[in-house]
Structure formats: structure tokens, C-alpha cells
Short mmCIF file of C-alpha atoms in Angstrom, two decimals:
data_model
loop_
_atom_site.label_atom_id
_atom_site.label_comp_id
_atom_site.label_asym_id
_atom_site.label_seq_id
_atom_site.Cartn_x
_atom_site.Cartn_y
_atom_site.Cartn_z
CA UNK A 1344 89.59 -174.87 -47.73
CA UNK A 1345 91.43 -172.49 -49.99
CA UNK A 1346 88.31 -172.03 -52.13
CA UNK A 1347 86.24 -171.27 -49.02
CA UNK A 1348 88.77 -168.69 -47.82
CA UNK A 1349 88.77 -167.05 -51.27
CA UNK A 1350 84.96 -166.90 -51.24
CA UNK A 1351 84.96 -165.29 -47.76
CA UNK A 1352 87.58 -162.74 -48.86
CA UNK A 1353 85.62 -161.79 -51.98
CA UNK A 1354 82.47 -161.38 -49.90
CA UNK A 1355 84.23 -159.14 -47.36
CA UNK A 1356 85.94 -157.02 -49.98
CA UNK A 1357 82.75 -156.46 -51.89
CA UNK A 1358 80.58 -155.57 -48.89
CA UNK A 1359 83.28 -153.55 -47.13
CA UNK A 1360 83.61 -151.41 -50.24
CA UNK A 1361 79.86 -150.77 -50.35
CA UNK A 1362 79.91 -149.40 -46.79
CA UNK A 1363 83.00 -147.27 -47.26
CA UNK A 1364 82.15 -143.95 -48.89
CA UNK A 1365 85.71 -143.09 -49.94
CA UNK A 1366 86.58 -146.52 -51.34
CA UNK A 1367 87.02 -147.04 -55.06
CA UNK A 1368 83.89 -148.05 -56.95
CA UNK A 1369 85.59 -150.95 -58.73
CA UNK A 1370 85.97 -152.92 -55.48
CA UNK A 1371 82.17 -153.05 -55.19
CA UNK A 1372 81.99 -155.43 -58.13
CA UNK A 1373 82.14 -159.19 -57.47
CA UNK A 1374 84.10 -159.77 -60.65
CA UNK A 1375 86.95 -157.42 -59.70
CA UNK A 1376 86.90 -158.58 -56.04
CA UNK A 1377 87.40 -162.15 -57.26
CA UNK A 1378 90.13 -161.11 -59.69
CA UNK A 1379 91.89 -159.04 -57.01
CA UNK A 1380 91.80 -161.92 -54.48
CA UNK A 1381 93.13 -164.47 -56.98
CA UNK A 1382 95.83 -162.10 -58.19
CA UNK A 1383 97.00 -161.54 -54.60
CA UNK A 1384 97.53 -165.27 -54.22
CA UNK A 1385 99.64 -165.70 -57.33
CA UNK A 1386 101.53 -162.44 -56.62
CA UNK A 1387 100.43 -160.57 -59.71
CA UNK A 1388 100.46 -156.77 -59.84
CA UNK A 1389 97.08 -155.29 -58.98
CA UNK A 1390 95.86 -151.84 -59.91
CA UNK A 1391 94.01 -149.99 -58.49
CA UNK A 1392 94.72 -150.65 -54.80
CA UNK A 1393 92.41 -150.23 -51.76
CA UNK A 1394 92.13 -146.62 -50.70
CA UNK A 1395 90.51 -146.73 -47.26
CA UNK A 1396 92.29 -147.90 -44.12
CA UNK A 1397 89.79 -150.64 -43.02
CA UNK A 1398 89.99 -152.41 -46.37
CA UNK A 1399 93.80 -152.09 -46.38
CA UNK A 1400 93.94 -153.74 -42.95
CA UNK A 1401 91.76 -156.62 -44.17
CA UNK A 1402 93.80 -157.06 -47.36
CA UNK A 1403 97.06 -157.04 -45.39
CA UNK A 1404 95.90 -159.92 -43.23
CA UNK A 1405 94.55 -161.77 -46.22
CA UNK A 1406 97.94 -161.38 -47.86
CA UNK A 1407 99.72 -162.91 -44.85
CA UNK A 1408 97.29 -165.81 -44.98
CA UNK A 1409 97.89 -166.28 -48.71
CA UNK A 1410 101.64 -166.12 -48.10
CA UNK A 1411 101.43 -168.91 -45.50
CA UNK A 1412 99.35 -171.11 -47.79
CA UNK A 1413 101.63 -170.53 -50.78
CA UNK A 1414 104.73 -171.15 -48.64
CA UNK A 1415 103.29 -174.46 -47.46
CA UNK A 1416 102.59 -175.42 -51.06
CA UNK A 1417 106.09 -174.51 -52.22
CA UNK A 1418 107.79 -176.28 -49.31
CA UNK A 1419 105.57 -179.31 -49.81
CA UNK A 1420 106.17 -179.40 -53.54
CA UNK A 1421 109.84 -180.12 -53.94
CA UNK A 1422 113.04 -181.29 -52.33
CA UNK A 1423 116.30 -182.76 -53.54
CA UNK A 1424 117.01 -186.44 -53.03
CA UNK A 1425 120.28 -188.38 -53.25
CA UNK A 1426 121.62 -191.71 -52.07
CA UNK A 1427 122.55 -191.81 -48.39
CA UNK A 1428 125.91 -192.76 -46.96
CA UNK A 1429 126.14 -194.26 -43.44
CA UNK A 1430 126.60 -190.68 -42.23
CA UNK A 1431 125.18 -188.31 -44.86
CA UNK A 1432 127.19 -185.15 -45.33
CA UNK A 1433 124.76 -183.42 -47.67
CA UNK A 1434 122.58 -180.93 -45.79
CA UNK A 1435 121.71 -178.24 -48.35
CA UNK A 1436 122.15 -177.21 -52.00
CA UNK A 1437 125.66 -175.85 -51.29
CA UNK A 1438 126.85 -179.31 -50.26
CA UNK A 1439 125.12 -180.82 -53.29
CA UNK A 1440 126.80 -178.41 -55.73
CA UNK A 1441 130.21 -179.38 -54.33
CA UNK A 1442 129.69 -182.99 -55.44
CA UNK A 1443 129.93 -184.52 -58.94
CA UNK A 1444 126.39 -185.85 -58.86
CA UNK A 1445 124.14 -185.30 -61.83
CA UNK A 1446 121.14 -183.12 -60.99
CA UNK A 1447 117.84 -183.60 -62.79
CA UNK A 1448 114.10 -183.90 -62.69
CA UNK A 1449 110.96 -183.30 -64.63
CA UNK A 1450 110.42 -180.21 -66.79
CA UNK A 1451 107.77 -178.85 -64.42
CA UNK A 1452 110.29 -178.87 -61.56
CA UNK A 1453 112.74 -176.98 -63.76
CA UNK A 1454 110.15 -174.21 -64.15
CA UNK A 1455 109.75 -174.02 -60.36
CA UNK A 1456 113.52 -173.76 -59.86
CA UNK A 1457 113.80 -171.23 -62.64
CA UNK A 1458 111.18 -169.02 -60.98
CA UNK A 1459 113.47 -168.81 -57.95
CA UNK A 1460 116.67 -168.21 -59.93
CA UNK A 1461 117.11 -164.65 -58.66
CA UNK A 1462 116.82 -165.61 -55.00
CA UNK A 1463 120.40 -166.89 -54.62
CA UNK A 1464 123.56 -167.73 -56.55
CA UNK A 1465 123.26 -171.41 -55.53
CA UNK A 1466 119.90 -171.69 -57.28
CA UNK A 1467 121.39 -170.18 -60.43
CA UNK A 1468 124.22 -172.73 -60.40
CA UNK A 1469 121.74 -175.49 -59.69
CA UNK A 1470 119.74 -174.53 -62.78
CA UNK A 1471 122.89 -174.58 -64.94
CA UNK A 1472 123.51 -178.19 -63.87
CA UNK A 1473 119.87 -179.24 -64.03
CA UNK A 1474 119.06 -181.94 -66.58
CA UNK A 1475 115.53 -182.67 -67.74
CA UNK A 1476 115.09 -186.43 -67.37
CA UNK A 1477 113.93 -188.65 -70.21
CA UNK A 1478 110.18 -189.38 -70.34
CA UNK A 1479 110.54 -192.82 -68.74
CA UNK A 1480 108.37 -193.98 -65.84
CA UNK A 1481 109.60 -192.19 -62.74
CA UNK A 1482 110.31 -195.50 -61.05
CA UNK A 1483 113.28 -196.06 -63.39
CA UNK A 1484 114.87 -192.77 -62.32
CA UNK A 1485 114.42 -193.59 -58.64
CA UNK A 1486 115.98 -197.01 -59.25
CA UNK A 1487 118.99 -195.27 -60.84
CA UNK A 1488 119.31 -193.05 -57.77
CA UNK A 1489 119.43 -196.08 -55.49
CA UNK A 1490 121.51 -198.47 -57.59
CA UNK A 1491 123.96 -196.33 -59.57
CA UNK A 1492 124.28 -193.54 -56.95
CA UNK A 1493 125.14 -190.87 -59.51
CA UNK A 1494 121.97 -188.78 -59.65
CA UNK A 1495 120.14 -186.31 -57.42
CA UNK A 1496 116.50 -185.74 -58.34
CA UNK A 1497 114.41 -182.65 -57.71
CA UNK A 1498 110.82 -183.83 -57.21
CA UNK A 1499 108.06 -183.99 -54.60
CA UNK A 1500 109.17 -185.80 -51.46
CA UNK A 1501 106.01 -187.92 -51.26
CA UNK A 1502 106.48 -189.22 -54.80
CA UNK A 1503 110.15 -190.07 -54.26
CA UNK A 1504 109.49 -191.91 -51.04
CA UNK A 1505 106.62 -193.82 -52.63
CA UNK A 1506 108.84 -195.15 -55.39
CA UNK A 1507 111.64 -195.82 -52.92
CA UNK A 1508 109.36 -198.07 -50.84
CA UNK A 1509 108.21 -199.72 -54.05
CA UNK A 1510 111.81 -200.48 -55.03
CA UNK A 1511 112.51 -201.98 -51.61
CA UNK A 1512 109.42 -204.18 -51.86
CA UNK A 1513 110.31 -205.46 -55.31
CA UNK A 1514 114.06 -206.02 -54.84
CA UNK A 1515 114.06 -206.67 -51.07
CA UNK A 1516 117.02 -204.31 -50.90
CA UNK A 1517 118.10 -202.47 -47.75
CA UNK A 1518 119.39 -199.45 -49.69
CA UNK A 1519 117.54 -196.24 -49.02
CA UNK A 1520 117.45 -192.74 -50.40
CA UNK A 1521 118.41 -189.64 -48.43
CA UNK A 1522 116.06 -186.64 -48.50
CA UNK A 1523 117.69 -183.30 -47.96
CA UNK A 1524 116.16 -181.84 -44.75
CA UNK A 1525 116.25 -178.30 -46.21
CA UNK A 1526 113.94 -177.45 -49.09
CA UNK A 1527 115.82 -175.83 -51.97
CA UNK A 1528 113.05 -173.36 -52.85
CA UNK A 1529 113.04 -170.56 -50.29
CA UNK A 1530 109.57 -169.06 -50.40
CA UNK A 1531 110.34 -165.87 -48.46
CA UNK A 1532 112.81 -164.70 -51.11
CA UNK A 1533 111.30 -166.34 -54.15
CA UNK A 1534 109.50 -164.56 -57.00
CA UNK A 1535 107.41 -167.72 -57.23
CA UNK A 1536 105.17 -166.01 -54.65
CA UNK A 1537 105.58 -162.32 -55.50
CA UNK A 1538 106.48 -161.23 -58.96
CA UNK A 1539 108.33 -158.05 -59.84
CA UNK A 1540 106.08 -155.03 -59.50
CA UNK A 1541 103.76 -156.52 -56.90
CA UNK A 1542 102.64 -153.78 -54.45
CA UNK A 1543 102.88 -156.24 -51.55
CA UNK A 1544 106.47 -157.33 -52.23
CA UNK A 1545 108.26 -154.70 -50.16
CA UNK A 1546 106.11 -154.66 -46.99
CA UNK A 1547 105.92 -158.42 -46.76
CA UNK A 1548 109.62 -158.87 -47.47
CA UNK A 1549 110.43 -156.31 -44.75
CA UNK A 1550 108.45 -158.27 -42.17
CA UNK A 1551 109.92 -161.61 -43.23
CA UNK A 1552 113.49 -160.38 -43.32
CA UNK A 1553 113.07 -159.03 -39.79
CA UNK A 1554 111.98 -162.49 -38.70
CA UNK A 1555 115.01 -163.94 -40.46
CA UNK A 1556 117.47 -161.42 -39.00
CA UNK A 1557 116.19 -161.96 -35.48
CA UNK A 1558 116.59 -165.72 -35.84
CA UNK A 1559 112.92 -166.58 -35.35
CA UNK A 1560 112.65 -168.56 -38.59
CA UNK A 1561 115.84 -170.49 -37.80
CA UNK A 1562 114.40 -171.34 -34.38
CA UNK A 1563 111.24 -172.66 -36.05
CA UNK A 1564 113.33 -174.79 -38.42
CA UNK A 1565 115.43 -176.18 -35.54
CA UNK A 1566 112.36 -177.08 -33.48
CA UNK A 1567 110.66 -178.74 -36.45
CA UNK A 1568 113.82 -180.63 -37.37
CA UNK A 1569 114.33 -181.89 -33.79
CA UNK A 1570 110.78 -183.24 -33.78
CA UNK A 1571 111.25 -185.05 -37.06
CA UNK A 1572 114.60 -186.47 -36.06
CA UNK A 1573 113.19 -187.72 -32.75
CA UNK A 1574 110.42 -189.48 -34.65
CA UNK A 1575 112.79 -190.76 -37.39
CA UNK A 1576 110.81 -188.95 -40.10
CA UNK A 1577 113.54 -187.26 -42.11
CA UNK A 1578 115.04 -190.45 -43.51
CA UNK A 1579 112.25 -192.95 -42.99
CA UNK A 1580 108.84 -191.56 -43.84
CA UNK A 1581 107.12 -188.48 -45.16
CA UNK A 1582 105.25 -185.89 -43.11
CA UNK A 1583 101.68 -185.67 -44.37
CA UNK A 1584 100.17 -182.23 -44.75
CA UNK A 1585 97.12 -181.98 -42.46
CA UNK A 1586 94.72 -179.31 -41.20
CA UNK A 1587 96.90 -178.90 -38.13
CA UNK A 1588 99.61 -177.31 -40.29
CA UNK A 1589 97.12 -174.66 -41.46
CA UNK A 1590 95.98 -173.72 -37.96
CA UNK A 1591 98.25 -170.67 -37.75
CA UNK A 1592 97.27 -169.41 -41.17
CA UNK A 1593 93.56 -169.52 -40.35
CA UNK A 1594 94.16 -167.84 -36.98
CA UNK A 1595 95.94 -164.97 -38.74
CA UNK A 1596 93.25 -164.79 -41.42
CA UNK A 1597 90.21 -164.69 -39.13
CA UNK A 1598 91.97 -162.42 -36.65
CA UNK A 1599 92.53 -160.00 -39.53
CA UNK A 1600 88.84 -160.29 -40.49
CA UNK A 1601 87.77 -159.45 -36.94
CA UNK A 1602 90.22 -156.56 -36.68
CA UNK A 1603 89.18 -155.12 -40.03
CA UNK A 1604 85.51 -155.47 -39.06
CA UNK A 1605 86.06 -153.61 -35.80
CA UNK A 1606 87.91 -150.79 -37.58
CA UNK A 1607 85.18 -150.65 -40.16
CA UNK A 1608 82.34 -150.35 -37.63
CA UNK A 1609 84.28 -147.84 -35.53
CA UNK A 1610 84.79 -145.73 -38.63
CA UNK A 1611 81.06 -145.91 -39.42
CA UNK A 1612 80.13 -144.91 -35.88
CA UNK A 1613 82.61 -142.06 -35.81
CA UNK A 1614 81.33 -140.86 -39.22
CA UNK A 1615 77.72 -140.90 -38.03
CA UNK A 1616 78.59 -139.16 -34.77
CA UNK A 1617 80.44 -136.45 -36.66
CA UNK A 1618 77.47 -135.99 -39.02
CA UNK A 1619 75.10 -135.85 -36.06
CA UNK A 1620 77.23 -133.21 -34.32
CA UNK A 1621 77.33 -131.17 -37.52
CA UNK A 1622 73.51 -131.30 -37.78
CA UNK A 1623 73.16 -130.18 -34.17
CA UNK A 1624 75.58 -127.32 -34.75
CA UNK A 1625 73.72 -126.19 -37.86
CA UNK A 1626 70.35 -126.34 -36.07
CA UNK A 1627 71.67 -124.33 -33.15
CA UNK A 1628 73.07 -121.67 -35.43
CA UNK A 1629 69.80 -121.55 -37.36
CA UNK A 1630 67.85 -121.03 -34.16
CA UNK A 1631 70.23 -118.31 -33.06
CA UNK A 1632 69.86 -116.56 -36.41
CA UNK A 1633 66.08 -116.71 -36.16
CA UNK A 1634 66.17 -115.26 -32.69
CA UNK A 1635 68.61 -112.44 -33.45
CA UNK A 1636 67.71 -111.28 -36.94
CA UNK A 1637 64.17 -110.02 -36.15
CA UNK A 1638 65.55 -107.59 -33.60
CA UNK A 1639 68.23 -106.45 -36.00
CA UNK A 1640 65.76 -105.77 -38.79
#
């Protein structure tokens, strides 16, 4: 799906640029269109930037789509896990930092946390306490979480729940792990999506911070959490990522394609109409000159 969306974006950027007279020549090359599209996903700095308004509209909607896809990936990638009490009191990383639990995980997860170090003070403190676990099978670390109750692991939720069910099947134990309902990595403020110097960092952050300040994102979180609690998903089973979760991203993406196409064709029609009116004006003036000058001479 992501590869198909990248191919569509490269095709649109290349052919839009060919039809736009004032657009930069470099966007008419497939190689740079592919590089520009990929760089926008990983948040790298891109120069030069689109010059014409239709292509900017298209790129803006593509960026929102890429942001949604990347946010889903980041949120799906990691979460902190610890041993539950009858009534768990840990709800976020602030509660976790107030405990004496050891915090650890794989080296790859440390890199993900480190990329978000500048997003909040809690993440920085979390990195200071983070311990890279020994290269034992991951099942042993999950067993330590359940039996010794002295470790919180940062890893993918699906992996942790898989080994938790495996431990219950082997030991026939009723002990269970507690998955923090709030993901530690906040994608809307994380340089994991947009690196320093990215031209899209400020406009996208402005839009997202307005959503945060108005409480829309909190409302989305509350509704999603209520649904999971009603279905007993937070502590019992994992939510599988399906095409239904990407519905909104594709609606935004294809709506942006349609809008950019309309603006593009309107600009072409307006340009042709202005050229046609100029030709008519020049022909009229030429006829007037031919009719007047013989009498003057």
C-alpha cells in the first residue's frame, strides 16, 4: 500500500511539473521525484522546493498522508510494559519514572527513544534510566517481567503479548503483564518524523498543535480508549493494524490529489484563455493599424 502510494505520488509530481510552465525543471525527472517523495516520508530536508501553487497543494496533502502513515507506524512500534497490580496505577511515563523499576529494552528501541529525546523532559529522563538488555532470547526478559516484577520493557506490544501468552501456556500461571495505554513516543512532537531543518516542520506542527490545543486529539484518544476498555483489549489482547485504520489517511491523500488536479486544470484553462484574449487583442490592434495607417500616409 505504501509502495503504491509512493508510485502514485511520483507519477503525479513528474507529470504535474511537465504541465506547469513555471515549475522547476528538476521535478520533471523521475529520479528526483522519487527522491523527493521518499525524503518527505523520512522527514529529510529537501531542496529545491515546489514553486507553483498546484504542486504545492498536492505536496501538502501528500505530506499529511505521510504523517498519518508514519504516526501509525510509530504508535504501533513501541509501548512500555510492566507487571500489573489488581488496580494498576501506572498510566504514562511520568508514573513510570516515579517508580523504582528498571527500564530496558533492545538497542533498536533505544535509538527510537533517543530520536524523541528533545520532545519532552520525561523522555530524556527515560533515556538516562534505559538499560540495553543482554542478548538473551526475548522470552527470558518477559519471564523476568512477570516473575520478578522489577523491570519495565520498551518493545512492540504485539511481541510482548505474544511472549506473555507463551509464558502462561508453559507455566499455567494466572499472572499477566500490564501494557501502558499511552504510547511513550509522541509522533506529533517527535523528530523521528521531521528532522531539524525540514521545510514542512513548522506548517505541520502549527496544524497539529492547534488540534492539540483545541482538545480534538484528546477527544480521539478518549473515544479510542473507551472502545478498547469496553472490549477488554488494553489488558487482554492486542489491536491488530488493518486497512480500516488507514481509511482516513487515504481519504486525505486522494482528496488532495483531486483538489490539486482541479487547481492544475483551472490554471491551465485560465492560462489558455488569457493567451487567447491576448491574441485577439493583438489581431484587433493590427487590423486597426492597417485600416488607419494608409490614410495617414
